mmCIF file of C-alpha atoms in Angstrom:
data_model
loop_
_atom_site.group_PDB
_atom_site.id
_atom_site.type_symbol
_atom_site.label_atom_id
_atom_site.label_comp_id
_atom_site.label_asym_id
_atom_site.label_seq_id
_atom_site.Cartn_x
_atom_site.Cartn_y
_atom_site.Cartn_z
ATOM 1 C CA MET A 1 -0.105 0.090 0.014
ATOM 2 C CA PRO A 2 1.468 3.283 -0.990
ATOM 3 C CA ASN A 3 2.333 5.297 2.300
ATOM 4 C CA PRO A 4 -0.276 7.885 2.637
ATOM 5 C CA TRP A 5 2.065 10.137 4.222
ATOM 6 C CA THR A 6 4.665 10.750 1.539
ATOM 7 C CA GLY A 7 2.820 9.597 -1.361
ATOM 8 C CA LYS A 8 5.856 7.187 -2.276
ATOM 9 C CA GLY A 9 5.611 3.498 -2.980
ATOM 10 C CA ASN A 10 7.045 2.280 0.156
ATOM 11 C CA PRO A 11 6.236 0.319 2.249
ATOM 12 C CA TYR A 12 4.354 -2.312 0.464
ATOM 13 C CA THR A 13 2.403 -5.178 2.001
ATOM 14 C CA ARG A 14 3.443 -8.872 1.738
ATOM 15 C CA ALA A 15 0.532 -9.333 -0.729
ATOM 16 C CA GLU A 16 1.176 -6.551 -2.678
ATOM 17 C CA VAL A 17 4.954 -7.421 -3.085
ATOM 18 C CA ARG A 18 4.165 -11.122 -4.223
ATOM 19 C CA ASP A 19 1.482 -9.687 -6.734
ATOM 20 C CA ARG A 20 4.030 -7.254 -8.254
ATOM 21 C CA LEU A 21 6.639 -9.990 -8.636
ATOM 22 C CA TRP A 22 4.074 -12.484 -10.337
ATOM 23 C CA LYS A 23 2.741 -9.829 -12.578
ATOM 24 C CA THR A 24 6.232 -9.759 -13.963
ATOM 25 C CA ILE A 25 6.486 -13.416 -14.373
ATOM 26 C CA ASN A 26 3.169 -13.785 -16.025
ATOM 27 C CA GLN A 27 4.363 -11.195 -18.544
ATOM 28 C CA ASN A 28 7.250 -13.595 -19.275
ATOM 29 C CA HIS A 29 9.713 -11.145 -18.093
ATOM 30 C CA ALA A 30 12.407 -12.144 -15.393
ATOM 31 C CA VAL A 31 12.228 -10.990 -11.974
ATOM 32 C CA ILE A 32 15.311 -8.681 -11.095
ATOM 33 C CA ALA A 33 16.230 -7.827 -7.698
ATOM 34 C CA ALA A 34 19.197 -5.627 -6.988
ATOM 35 C CA GLY A 35 21.415 -4.957 -4.053
ATOM 36 C CA ALA A 36 22.236 -1.154 -3.372
ATOM 37 C CA GLY A 37 24.596 0.167 -0.944
ATOM 38 C CA THR A 38 23.961 4.049 -1.837
ATOM 39 C CA GLY A 39 21.465 6.296 -2.554
ATOM 40 C CA ILE A 40 22.566 7.125 -5.893
ATOM 41 C CA SER A 41 22.716 3.403 -6.982
ATOM 42 C CA ALA A 42 19.210 2.744 -5.789
ATOM 43 C CA LYS A 43 17.716 5.912 -7.462
ATOM 44 C CA PHE A 44 19.261 4.526 -10.776
ATOM 45 C CA ILE A 45 18.607 0.966 -10.151
ATOM 46 C CA GLU A 46 15.019 1.949 -9.971
ATOM 47 C CA LYS A 47 15.153 3.837 -13.138
ATOM 48 C CA GLY A 48 16.351 0.871 -14.880
ATOM 49 C CA GLY A 49 13.332 -1.106 -14.006
ATOM 50 C CA ALA A 50 14.439 -3.361 -11.171
ATOM 51 C CA ASP A 51 11.610 -5.356 -9.533
ATOM 52 C CA LEU A 52 13.211 -5.410 -5.875
ATOM 53 C CA ILE A 53 15.942 -3.379 -4.263
ATOM 54 C CA ILE A 54 17.881 -4.844 -1.458
ATOM 55 C CA ILE A 55 20.045 -3.251 1.103
ATOM 56 C CA TYR A 56 22.896 -5.408 2.584
ATOM 57 C CA ASN A 57 25.512 -4.297 5.001
ATOM 58 C CA SER A 58 28.051 -5.555 2.094
ATOM 59 C CA GLY A 59 26.909 -2.811 -0.085
ATOM 60 C CA ARG A 60 28.606 -0.380 2.023
ATOM 61 C CA PHE A 61 32.015 -2.253 1.703
ATOM 62 C CA ARG A 62 31.387 -2.989 -2.012
ATOM 63 C CA MET A 63 30.747 0.777 -2.607
ATOM 64 C CA SER A 64 33.791 1.552 -0.620
ATOM 65 C CA GLY A 65 35.985 -0.424 -2.815
ATOM 66 C CA HIS A 66 36.147 -3.588 -0.932
ATOM 67 C CA GLY A 67 35.055 -7.291 -1.513
ATOM 68 C CA SER A 68 31.480 -7.986 -0.674
ATOM 69 C CA THR A 69 32.857 -10.821 1.576
ATOM 70 C CA ALA A 70 33.655 -8.217 4.201
ATOM 71 C CA GLY A 71 29.964 -8.180 5.082
ATOM 72 C CA LEU A 72 30.345 -11.608 6.723
ATOM 73 C CA MET A 73 33.369 -10.438 8.846
ATOM 74 C CA ALA A 74 33.376 -8.671 12.297
ATOM 75 C CA TYR A 75 34.061 -5.277 10.737
ATOM 76 C CA GLY A 76 30.910 -3.487 11.914
ATOM 77 C CA ASP A 77 27.122 -4.060 12.863
ATOM 78 C CA ALA A 78 25.317 -5.632 9.913
ATOM 79 C CA ASN A 79 22.162 -4.942 11.060
ATOM 80 C CA ALA A 80 22.896 -1.292 12.183
ATOM 81 C CA VAL A 81 24.500 -0.455 8.887
ATOM 82 C CA ALA A 82 21.629 -2.026 6.628
ATOM 83 C CA MET A 83 19.427 0.315 8.633
ATOM 84 C CA GLU A 84 21.366 3.290 8.469
ATOM 85 C CA ILE A 85 21.550 2.897 4.647
ATOM 86 C CA GLY A 86 18.248 2.323 4.495
ATOM 87 C CA GLU A 87 17.124 5.435 6.602
ATOM 88 C CA TYR A 88 19.394 8.031 5.227
ATOM 89 C CA GLU A 89 20.409 6.872 1.831
ATOM 90 C CA VAL A 90 17.742 4.351 -0.167
ATOM 91 C CA LEU A 91 14.245 4.938 1.286
ATOM 92 C CA PRO A 92 14.268 8.629 0.754
ATOM 93 C CA VAL A 93 14.826 8.333 -2.948
ATOM 94 C CA VAL A 94 13.075 5.250 -4.026
ATOM 95 C CA GLU A 95 9.848 6.218 -5.610
ATOM 96 C CA ASP A 96 8.016 3.001 -6.508
ATOM 97 C CA THR A 97 9.852 -0.213 -5.922
ATOM 98 C CA PRO A 98 9.714 -2.507 -2.840
ATOM 99 C CA VAL A 99 12.896 -1.932 -0.702
ATOM 100 C CA ILE A 100 14.119 -5.276 1.230
ATOM 101 C CA CYS A 101 16.216 -5.133 4.207
ATOM 102 C CA GLY A 102 19.323 -7.339 4.774
ATOM 103 C CA VAL A 103 18.965 -8.767 8.429
ATOM 104 C CA HIS A 104 21.680 -10.805 10.419
ATOM 105 C CA GLY A 105 19.137 -13.193 11.942
ATOM 106 C CA SER A 106 21.813 -14.902 13.932
ATOM 107 C CA ASP A 107 23.224 -11.892 15.637
ATOM 108 C CA PRO A 108 22.959 -13.098 19.364
ATOM 109 C CA ARG A 109 22.795 -9.377 20.729
ATOM 110 C CA ARG A 110 19.398 -8.766 18.860
ATOM 111 C CA ARG A 111 15.773 -9.572 20.004
ATOM 112 C CA ILE A 112 15.082 -10.547 16.290
ATOM 113 C CA TRP A 113 11.184 -9.674 16.572
ATOM 114 C CA HIS A 114 11.987 -6.577 17.908
ATOM 115 C CA HIS A 115 14.449 -5.638 15.205
ATOM 116 C CA LEU A 116 12.003 -6.850 12.402
ATOM 117 C CA LEU A 117 9.402 -4.548 13.966
ATOM 118 C CA LYS A 118 11.937 -1.901 13.424
ATOM 119 C CA VAL A 119 12.723 -2.941 10.055
ATOM 120 C CA ARG A 120 9.106 -2.844 9.238
ATOM 121 C CA ASP A 121 8.167 0.498 10.847
ATOM 122 C CA MET A 122 11.213 2.167 8.992
ATOM 123 C CA GLY A 123 9.482 1.734 5.617
ATOM 124 C CA PHE A 124 10.901 -1.758 4.314
ATOM 125 C CA SER A 125 8.661 -3.777 2.202
ATOM 126 C CA GLY A 126 10.582 -7.271 3.345
ATOM 127 C CA ILE A 127 13.584 -8.935 4.705
ATOM 128 C CA ASN A 128 16.440 -10.871 3.316
ATOM 129 C CA ASN A 129 18.752 -13.203 5.422
ATOM 130 C CA PHE A 130 22.331 -11.386 4.845
ATOM 131 C CA PRO A 131 24.852 -11.853 6.305
ATOM 132 C CA THR A 132 23.902 -15.455 5.874
ATOM 133 C CA HIS A 133 25.670 -18.361 7.049
ATOM 134 C CA SER A 134 24.157 -20.694 4.341
ATOM 135 C CA ILE A 135 27.416 -19.904 2.486
ATOM 136 C CA VAL A 136 29.688 -20.901 5.371
ATOM 137 C CA ASP A 137 30.857 -24.578 5.231
ATOM 138 C CA GLY A 138 33.501 -26.760 6.570
ATOM 139 C CA GLN A 139 34.462 -26.686 10.540
ATOM 140 C CA PHE A 140 33.708 -23.175 10.877
ATOM 141 C CA ARG A 141 30.209 -23.766 9.840
ATOM 142 C CA GLN A 142 30.019 -26.581 12.289
ATOM 143 C CA VAL A 143 31.218 -24.290 15.194
ATOM 144 C CA LEU A 144 28.579 -21.823 14.227
ATOM 145 C CA GLU A 145 25.947 -24.226 14.473
ATOM 146 C CA GLU A 146 26.967 -25.766 17.850
ATOM 147 C CA THR A 147 27.371 -22.558 19.409
ATOM 148 C CA GLY A 148 23.792 -21.102 18.371
ATOM 149 C CA MET A 149 24.844 -18.722 15.651
ATOM 150 C CA GLY A 150 24.120 -20.911 12.556
ATOM 151 C CA PHE A 151 21.556 -21.148 9.649
ATOM 152 C CA GLU A 152 18.618 -22.092 12.196
ATOM 153 C CA LYS A 153 18.648 -18.741 13.334
ATOM 154 C CA GLU A 154 17.870 -17.266 10.051
ATOM 155 C CA VAL A 155 15.312 -19.899 9.474
ATOM 156 C CA GLU A 156 13.617 -18.643 12.832
ATOM 157 C CA MET A 157 13.830 -15.164 11.835
ATOM 158 C CA VAL A 158 11.947 -16.094 8.783
ATOM 159 C CA SER A 159 9.368 -17.718 10.818
ATOM 160 C CA ILE A 160 8.857 -14.445 12.655
ATOM 161 C CA ALA A 161 8.708 -12.550 9.547
ATOM 162 C CA ASN A 162 6.001 -14.950 8.400
ATOM 163 C CA LYS A 163 4.095 -14.074 11.448
ATOM 164 C CA MET A 164 4.394 -10.397 10.966
ATOM 165 C CA GLU A 165 3.255 -10.927 7.207
ATOM 166 C CA LEU A 166 6.799 -9.281 6.112
ATOM 167 C CA PHE A 167 7.830 -10.381 2.423
ATOM 168 C CA SER A 168 10.908 -12.768 2.887
ATOM 169 C CA ILE A 169 13.398 -13.519 0.038
ATOM 170 C CA VAL A 170 16.092 -15.854 1.155
ATOM 171 C CA TYR A 171 19.498 -17.043 0.446
ATOM 172 C CA VAL A 172 20.224 -20.980 0.529
ATOM 173 C CA ALA A 173 23.064 -23.092 -0.827
ATOM 174 C CA ARG A 174 21.648 -26.443 -0.377
ATOM 175 C CA PRO A 175 18.331 -28.111 -1.202
ATOM 176 C CA GLU A 176 17.769 -29.210 2.402
ATOM 177 C CA GLU A 177 18.160 -25.243 3.416
ATOM 178 C CA ALA A 178 15.661 -24.291 0.938
ATOM 179 C CA VAL A 179 12.896 -26.665 2.495
ATOM 180 C CA GLU A 180 13.512 -25.403 5.745
ATOM 181 C CA MET A 181 13.152 -21.681 4.752
ATOM 182 C CA VAL A 182 9.730 -22.719 2.654
ATOM 183 C CA LYS A 183 8.476 -24.560 5.771
ATOM 184 C CA ALA A 184 9.211 -21.199 7.791
ATOM 185 C CA GLY A 185 7.140 -19.182 5.179
ATOM 186 C CA ALA A 186 9.591 -17.703 2.967
ATOM 187 C CA ASP A 187 8.260 -16.203 -0.387
ATOM 188 C CA ALA A 188 11.111 -16.406 -2.801
ATOM 189 C CA ILE A 189 14.160 -18.690 -2.823
ATOM 190 C CA ILE A 190 17.702 -17.578 -3.893
ATOM 191 C CA SER A 191 19.985 -20.329 -5.189
ATOM 192 C CA HIS A 192 23.487 -18.966 -3.748
ATOM 193 C CA VAL A 193 26.119 -20.703 -5.747
ATOM 194 C CA GLY A 194 29.421 -18.791 -4.408
ATOM 195 C CA THR A 195 30.762 -15.175 -4.598
ATOM 196 C CA THR A 196 30.212 -13.487 -7.612
ATOM 197 C CA VAL A 197 33.205 -13.798 -10.080
ATOM 198 C CA GLY A 198 34.934 -10.692 -11.634
ATOM 199 C CA GLY A 199 35.462 -6.813 -11.278
ATOM 200 C CA SER A 200 38.454 -5.287 -9.252
ATOM 201 C CA VAL A 201 37.554 -7.119 -6.154
ATOM 202 C CA GLY A 202 35.624 -10.161 -7.078
ATOM 203 C CA VAL A 203 36.767 -13.518 -6.780
ATOM 204 C CA LYS A 204 39.091 -14.706 -9.871
ATOM 205 C CA GLY A 205 37.469 -18.212 -10.573
ATOM 206 C CA ALA A 206 33.884 -19.359 -9.884
ATOM 207 C CA SER A 207 33.311 -21.693 -7.122
ATOM 208 C CA CYS A 208 31.747 -24.071 -9.416
ATOM 209 C CA THR A 209 31.124 -23.980 -13.521
ATOM 210 C CA MET A 210 28.152 -22.848 -15.198
ATOM 211 C CA ASP A 211 26.648 -26.267 -15.538
ATOM 212 C CA ASP A 212 27.407 -26.588 -11.844
ATOM 213 C CA ALA A 213 25.596 -23.542 -11.247
ATOM 214 C CA ILE A 214 22.430 -24.691 -13.207
ATOM 215 C CA SER A 215 22.467 -28.047 -11.621
ATOM 216 C CA ARG A 216 22.577 -26.835 -8.063
ATOM 217 C CA THR A 217 19.937 -23.998 -8.733
ATOM 218 C CA GLN A 218 17.568 -26.524 -10.193
ATOM 219 C CA ALA A 219 18.081 -29.007 -7.312
ATOM 220 C CA ILE A 220 17.176 -26.269 -4.868
ATOM 221 C CA VAL A 221 14.021 -25.889 -7.173
ATOM 222 C CA ASP A 222 13.272 -29.465 -7.102
ATOM 223 C CA ALA A 223 13.604 -29.882 -3.408
ATOM 224 C CA CYS A 224 10.581 -27.507 -2.972
ATOM 225 C CA LYS A 225 8.329 -28.677 -5.208
ATOM 226 C CA GLY A 226 4.906 -29.462 -3.763
ATOM 227 C CA LEU A 227 5.712 -27.311 -0.875
ATOM 228 C CA ASN A 228 4.463 -23.924 -1.983
ATOM 229 C CA GLU A 229 3.163 -23.506 -5.622
ATOM 230 C CA ASP A 230 3.282 -19.602 -5.119
ATOM 231 C CA LEU A 231 7.403 -19.782 -4.319
ATOM 232 C CA ILE A 232 9.442 -17.432 -6.417
ATOM 233 C CA PHE A 233 13.094 -18.741 -7.378
ATOM 234 C CA LEU A 234 16.011 -16.711 -8.094
ATOM 235 C CA ALA A 235 19.608 -17.237 -9.216
ATOM 236 C CA HIS A 236 22.630 -15.977 -7.632
ATOM 237 C CA GLY A 237 26.385 -15.786 -7.685
ATOM 238 C CA GLY A 238 29.494 -17.570 -8.722
ATOM 239 C CA PRO A 239 29.712 -17.450 -12.667
ATOM 240 C CA VAL A 240 25.983 -15.906 -13.016
ATOM 241 C CA ASN A 241 27.022 -12.457 -13.477
ATOM 242 C CA THR A 242 26.189 -10.936 -16.793
ATOM 243 C CA PRO A 243 22.714 -10.842 -18.428
ATOM 244 C CA GLU A 244 23.819 -13.479 -21.037
ATOM 245 C CA ASP A 245 24.775 -15.723 -17.972
ATOM 246 C CA VAL A 246 21.252 -15.117 -16.442
ATOM 247 C CA ARG A 247 19.478 -15.868 -19.776
ATOM 248 C CA GLN A 248 21.424 -19.289 -19.682
ATOM 249 C CA VAL A 249 20.654 -20.277 -16.182
ATOM 250 C CA LEU A 250 16.856 -19.196 -16.669
ATOM 251 C CA ALA A 251 16.689 -21.214 -20.124
ATOM 252 C CA HIS A 252 17.719 -24.543 -18.168
ATOM 253 C CA THR A 253 16.270 -24.225 -14.950
ATOM 254 C CA GLN A 254 12.697 -23.292 -13.466
ATOM 255 C CA CYS A 255 14.056 -20.093 -11.856
ATOM 256 C CA HIS A 256 12.026 -16.961 -12.355
ATOM 257 C CA GLY A 257 14.652 -14.353 -12.294
ATOM 258 C CA PHE A 258 18.028 -13.061 -10.742
ATOM 259 C CA VAL A 259 19.498 -11.302 -7.758
ATOM 260 C CA GLY A 260 22.365 -9.102 -8.730
ATOM 261 C CA ALA A 261 24.592 -7.219 -6.081
ATOM 262 C CA SER A 262 27.968 -7.145 -7.221
ATOM 263 C CA SER A 263 27.202 -7.945 -10.789
ATOM 264 C CA LEU A 264 24.756 -4.929 -10.951
ATOM 265 C CA GLU A 265 26.106 -2.313 -8.582
ATOM 266 C CA ARG A 266 29.681 -2.752 -8.041
ATOM 267 C CA MET A 267 30.501 -3.969 -11.557
ATOM 268 C CA GLY A 268 28.382 -1.199 -13.204
ATOM 269 C CA VAL A 269 30.307 1.271 -11.423
ATOM 270 C CA GLU A 270 33.633 0.394 -12.208
ATOM 271 C CA GLN A 271 33.236 -0.048 -15.654
ATOM 272 C CA SER A 272 31.431 3.052 -16.284
ATOM 273 C CA LEU A 273 33.735 5.398 -14.180
ATOM 274 C CA LEU A 274 36.956 3.683 -15.858
ATOM 275 C CA ASP A 275 35.470 4.481 -19.488
ATOM 276 C CA LEU A 276 34.122 7.914 -18.502
ATOM 277 C CA THR A 277 37.718 8.777 -16.980
ATOM 278 C CA ARG A 278 39.545 7.548 -19.995
ATOM 279 C CA SER A 279 37.251 9.584 -22.296
ATOM 280 C CA PHE A 280 38.095 12.736 -20.421
ATOM 281 C CA LYS A 281 41.733 11.871 -20.399
ATOM 282 C CA LYS A 282 41.684 11.852 -24.124
ATOM 283 C CA ILE A 283 41.054 15.496 -24.160
ATOM 284 C CA ARG A 284 44.118 17.509 -25.491
ATOM 285 C CA LEU A 285 44.857 21.141 -25.033
ATOM 286 C CA ASP A 286 45.782 21.340 -28.715
ATOM 287 C CA GLN A 287 42.550 20.365 -30.177
#
């Protein structure tokens, strides 16, 4: 429902967000969700036609010239950073696009139900589980799970959001994680196949091949069949970077779209600034 006090489109109800996304899908267009770490990014992502804008704490690191993985490290309060970007940069400039807040659900210092109330009251139209421990593996993942800071906390957060009627779009890395999230009430599932390749601070080699990314993404879709017919599935990460990459994944899976953060925001800024500056530097005084 449009905010009656500002005339702008945020916040939307959960049903309105779902209806908007399904309208896009039913028109045979891919759903595109884009990460925004600054107000100027959000403003022009919206002008470009994105269906959702997602605020992650990693966006601040990304737009400061650092790798997105910094968002998973103890370099700041992830929940506070996302709220700050939302309140002072993104929400004031976005006119019509639903804005989603990244929430660090496993933060042991937060009463997540209380934090979600603040997220909703600020004007966000939903939540995303970032930073997410779904992309952590090995011994460290085991330690997180055993000490009460694991993926289960993110599932609990989605369950609370479900009771609050907040739209939830969530990252998962494995089929069993997707099933947990769907049972908790998630509205959209993002298949995370690894850190995005490319650009100045992206990883140099994909964590999987394109064929693997397609296979892993479809396995997540298959695991959720029969659980909720209204689920929306999105691809993300690894070698899935360019529009052509996304076309390839969507052609070989039952995904409805793509979530881009580094691939949309950071790489767009990197290349455009590089090209523009070089164009200026070609100006000669003797012309």
